[in-house]
mmCIF file of C-alpha atoms in Angstrom:
data_model
loop_
_atom_site.group_PDB
_atom_site.id
_atom_site.type_symbol
_atom_site.label_atom_id
_atom_site.label_comp_id
_atom_site.label_asym_id
_atom_site.label_seq_id
_atom_site.Cartn_x
_atom_site.Cartn_y
_atom_site.Cartn_z
ATOM 1 C CA LYS A 1 117.265 167.663 -152.297
ATOM 2 C CA SER A 2 117.216 167.048 -148.671
ATOM 3 C CA ALA A 3 119.419 167.218 -146.091
ATOM 4 C CA LEU A 4 119.139 163.644 -145.634
ATOM 5 C CA ASP A 5 120.899 162.883 -149.364
ATOM 6 C CA CYS A 6 123.697 165.071 -147.953
ATOM 7 C CA LEU A 7 124.825 162.695 -145.257
ATOM 8 C CA PRO A 8 127.260 159.956 -145.875
ATOM 9 C CA ALA A 9 125.703 156.424 -146.176
ATOM 10 C CA GLU A 10 127.474 155.189 -142.278
ATOM 11 C CA ARG A 11 125.520 158.271 -141.107
ATOM 12 C CA MET A 12 122.314 156.678 -142.114
ATOM 13 C CA ALA A 13 123.029 153.116 -141.324
ATOM 14 C CA GLU A 14 123.696 154.734 -137.931
ATOM 15 C CA LEU A 15 120.096 156.748 -138.174
ATOM 16 C CA ASP A 16 118.519 153.754 -138.951
ATOM 17 C CA LYS A 17 119.590 151.439 -135.830
ATOM 18 C CA GLY A 18 118.399 154.534 -133.729
ATOM 19 C CA VAL A 19 114.924 154.198 -135.544
ATOM 20 C CA GLU A 20 114.988 150.170 -135.268
ATOM 21 C CA ALA A 21 116.009 150.982 -131.247
ATOM 22 C CA ALA A 22 113.254 153.650 -130.710
ATOM 23 C CA LYS A 23 110.576 151.192 -132.568
ATOM 24 C CA ILE A 24 111.771 148.382 -129.886
ATOM 25 C CA LEU A 25 111.708 150.577 -127.124
ATOM 26 C CA LEU A 26 108.221 151.865 -127.947
ATOM 27 C CA LYS A 27 106.569 148.459 -128.278
ATOM 28 C CA THR A 28 108.282 147.229 -125.305
ATOM 29 C CA ILE A 29 106.517 150.080 -123.631
ATOM 30 C CA ARG A 30 103.089 149.687 -124.969
ATOM 31 C CA GLN A 31 103.373 145.788 -123.821
ATOM 32 C CA GLN A 32 103.753 147.072 -119.974
#
């Protein structure tokens, strides 16, 4: 089991939001 498996579902949702925000940010930076 990885450390991620121990995290509660709501924490995982927060991480997913962070990942999506980071992807959008990277796209924005690359377009400039």
